[in-house]
Short mmCIF file of C-alpha atoms in Angstrom, two decimals:
data_model
loop_
_atom_site.label_atom_id
_atom_site.label_comp_id
_atom_site.label_asym_id
_atom_site.label_seq_id
_atom_site.Cartn_x
_atom_site.Cartn_y
_atom_site.Cartn_z
CA MET A 1 83.72 49.27 23.33
CA LYS A 2 83.72 51.33 26.37
CA ILE A 3 80.34 52.35 28.04
CA LYS A 4 80.16 55.22 30.41
CA LYS A 5 79.01 54.17 33.85
CA SER A 6 76.57 57.03 34.08
CA SER A 7 74.81 56.06 30.80
CA VAL A 8 74.37 52.46 32.00
CA PHE A 9 72.76 53.58 35.24
CA GLY A 10 70.57 56.10 33.21
CA VAL A 11 69.27 53.26 30.97
CA PHE A 12 68.61 50.83 33.80
CA GLY A 13 67.18 53.66 35.92
CA ALA A 14 64.84 54.65 33.12
CA LEU A 15 63.74 51.02 32.58
CA TYR A 16 63.21 50.55 36.28
CA LEU A 17 61.12 53.79 36.42
CA CYS A 18 59.00 52.53 33.46
CA PHE A 19 58.35 49.18 35.03
CA PHE A 20 57.56 50.77 38.34
CA LEU A 21 55.08 53.24 36.78
CA ILE A 22 53.37 50.48 34.71
CA PHE A 23 53.09 48.22 37.72
CA THR A 24 51.72 50.97 39.90
CA PHE A 25 49.19 52.02 37.24
CA LEU A 26 47.96 48.44 36.77
CA ALA A 27 47.91 47.56 40.45
CA PHE A 28 45.73 50.48 41.44
CA GLN A 29 43.12 50.26 38.72
CA PRO A 30 39.53 49.92 39.86
CA GLN A 31 38.46 46.24 39.82
CA THR A 32 35.57 45.25 37.74
CA VAL A 33 32.96 43.00 39.32
CA GLU A 34 30.75 41.07 36.94
CA ALA A 35 27.06 41.09 37.68
CA ASN A 36 25.04 38.06 36.64
CA THR A 37 21.98 40.00 35.72
CA ASN A 38 21.31 42.76 33.25
CA LEU A 39 19.63 44.87 35.99
CA ILE A 40 21.06 48.18 37.12
CA LEU A 41 20.35 49.91 40.38
CA GLU A 42 20.34 53.79 40.04
CA ILE A 43 19.94 56.07 43.00
CA PRO A 44 20.48 59.67 41.78
CA LYS A 45 20.42 61.31 45.22
CA ILE A 46 23.53 59.44 46.26
CA SER A 47 25.11 59.29 42.75
CA LEU A 48 24.90 55.48 42.65
CA THR A 49 24.72 53.46 39.46
CA SER A 50 25.62 49.75 39.83
CA PRO A 51 24.97 46.37 38.19
CA ILE A 52 23.30 43.91 40.55
CA ARG A 53 24.32 40.36 41.28
CA SER A 54 21.51 37.72 41.73
CA LEU A 55 21.62 35.94 45.09
CA GLU A 56 20.24 32.71 46.50
CA ILE A 57 19.53 31.85 50.12
CA SER A 58 21.99 29.52 51.66
CA ASP A 59 21.28 26.23 53.47
CA GLU A 60 21.57 28.30 56.69
CA ASN A 61 18.65 30.57 55.42
CA THR A 62 21.06 33.54 55.03
CA LEU A 63 21.98 35.86 52.20
CA THR A 64 25.60 36.92 51.66
CA SER A 65 26.25 40.30 50.21
CA PRO A 66 28.74 40.58 47.34
CA GLU A 67 31.91 42.58 48.09
CA ARG A 68 31.78 45.53 45.72
CA ILE A 69 28.29 45.55 44.20
CA ALA A 70 24.75 45.00 45.54
CA GLY A 71 22.96 41.72 45.39
CA VAL A 72 19.30 41.00 44.74
CA TYR A 73 17.24 38.15 46.01
CA HIS A 74 13.90 37.75 44.21
CA ALA A 75 11.80 36.80 47.20
CA ASN A 76 8.66 36.43 45.22
CA GLN A 77 6.76 37.98 42.31
CA ASN A 78 6.14 41.35 44.00
CA HIS A 79 9.17 41.59 46.19
CA ASP A 80 12.92 42.08 45.45
CA PHE A 81 15.37 42.25 48.38
CA ILE A 82 18.57 44.16 47.68
CA ILE A 83 21.56 44.03 50.04
CA GLY A 84 25.04 45.65 49.96
CA HIS A 85 27.88 46.56 52.26
CA SER A 86 27.73 49.88 54.00
CA THR A 87 31.51 50.26 53.48
CA THR A 88 31.31 49.92 49.78
CA ILE A 89 28.31 50.09 47.42
CA PHE A 90 25.75 51.34 50.02
CA GLN A 91 28.16 53.68 51.82
CA ASN A 92 25.69 56.59 51.30
CA LEU A 93 22.43 54.69 51.69
CA ASN A 94 21.89 56.35 55.07
CA LYS A 95 21.39 59.67 53.22
CA LEU A 96 18.08 58.45 51.68
CA SER A 97 14.78 59.59 53.12
CA ILE A 98 11.14 58.67 52.82
CA GLY A 99 9.91 59.99 49.45
CA ASP A 100 13.26 59.70 47.63
CA THR A 101 13.15 57.69 44.36
CA PHE A 102 15.44 55.25 42.62
CA ARG A 103 15.38 53.07 39.54
CA PHE A 104 15.82 49.30 39.39
CA GLY A 105 16.02 48.10 35.82
CA ASP A 106 13.42 50.16 33.91
CA GLN A 107 11.18 50.78 36.89
CA THR A 108 11.05 53.62 39.36
CA TYR A 109 10.46 53.08 43.10
CA GLN A 110 9.68 55.51 45.90
CA ILE A 111 10.89 54.99 49.49
CA LYS A 112 7.86 54.54 51.77
CA THR A 113 9.53 53.39 55.06
CA ARG A 114 12.94 53.82 56.62
CA LYS A 115 13.97 52.04 59.84
CA ILE A 116 17.04 51.11 61.80
CA GLN A 117 16.76 47.73 63.49
CA GLN A 118 19.06 45.78 65.81
CA LYS A 119 20.69 42.93 63.92
CA SER A 120 19.61 40.51 66.57
CA ASP A 121 15.96 41.43 66.02
CA ILE A 122 16.00 40.87 62.22
CA ASN A 123 13.31 38.33 61.08
CA MET A 124 14.33 37.42 57.50
CA SER A 125 11.04 35.54 56.98
CA LYS A 126 9.23 38.72 57.70
CA LEU A 127 11.57 40.91 55.64
CA LEU A 128 11.19 38.60 52.63
CA ALA A 129 7.39 38.16 52.97
CA LYS A 130 5.10 38.45 49.94
CA LYS A 131 3.89 41.98 49.18
CA SER A 132 0.63 43.01 47.66
CA THR A 133 2.32 45.70 45.49
CA PRO A 134 5.66 45.59 43.66
CA THR A 135 8.17 46.37 46.40
CA ILE A 136 11.95 46.57 46.82
CA THR A 137 13.60 46.38 50.24
CA LEU A 138 17.12 47.85 50.48
CA MET A 139 19.24 46.72 53.47
CA THR A 140 22.73 47.49 54.62
CA CYS A 141 24.67 47.45 57.89
CA HIS A 142 24.49 50.27 60.32
CA GLY A 143 25.53 51.16 63.85
CA GLU A 144 28.66 50.00 65.72
CA LYS A 145 31.17 47.81 63.92
CA ILE A 146 31.32 44.31 65.55
CA SER A 147 33.91 42.72 63.26
CA GLY A 148 34.85 42.67 59.59
CA HIS A 149 31.79 43.70 57.63
CA ASP A 150 29.42 43.11 60.58
CA TYR A 151 27.59 45.88 62.45
CA THR A 152 25.11 45.91 65.34
CA GLU A 153 22.20 47.32 63.35
CA ARG A 154 20.60 47.25 59.85
CA LEU A 155 19.25 50.11 57.83
CA ILE A 156 16.19 48.89 56.04
CA LEU A 157 14.35 50.99 53.34
CA THR A 158 11.18 49.77 51.72
CA ALA A 159 10.16 51.19 48.38
CA GLU A 160 7.11 50.69 46.20
CA LEU A 161 6.75 50.88 42.38
CA ILE A 162 5.38 54.31 41.20
#
């Protein structure tokens, strides 16, 4: 049986193209990151809806933000502290202003304070302090990039339950 050279290249070329397209499609799919809570953070003003990962403070008394979603540390009964990277999940957090609202789980919060603070001046004990009313603090990097995901400042938004 004699096979034409052009048909062999056509079959292999078509197979190659199929494999290339399948690989390309699979390789560039958005990655799913599992949250370990059922809580969802919704900030309509910046079109953000995201699951939240529960965080624990390390032995060095630090919190590490997850890569693609926000993380929450339950500081105490009335205070949740949510952090996220400014290059991913919180890329538009700087567009929020005092008075804007967001939902965390089934509760709505209103932003009461907005400040930018030097990273070197951050006092985590003060940021995580007990609050008299249900409060959420949102924090992300801000300012000049130092290295990797690290910046010179932090954007800190404090919101109270309404």
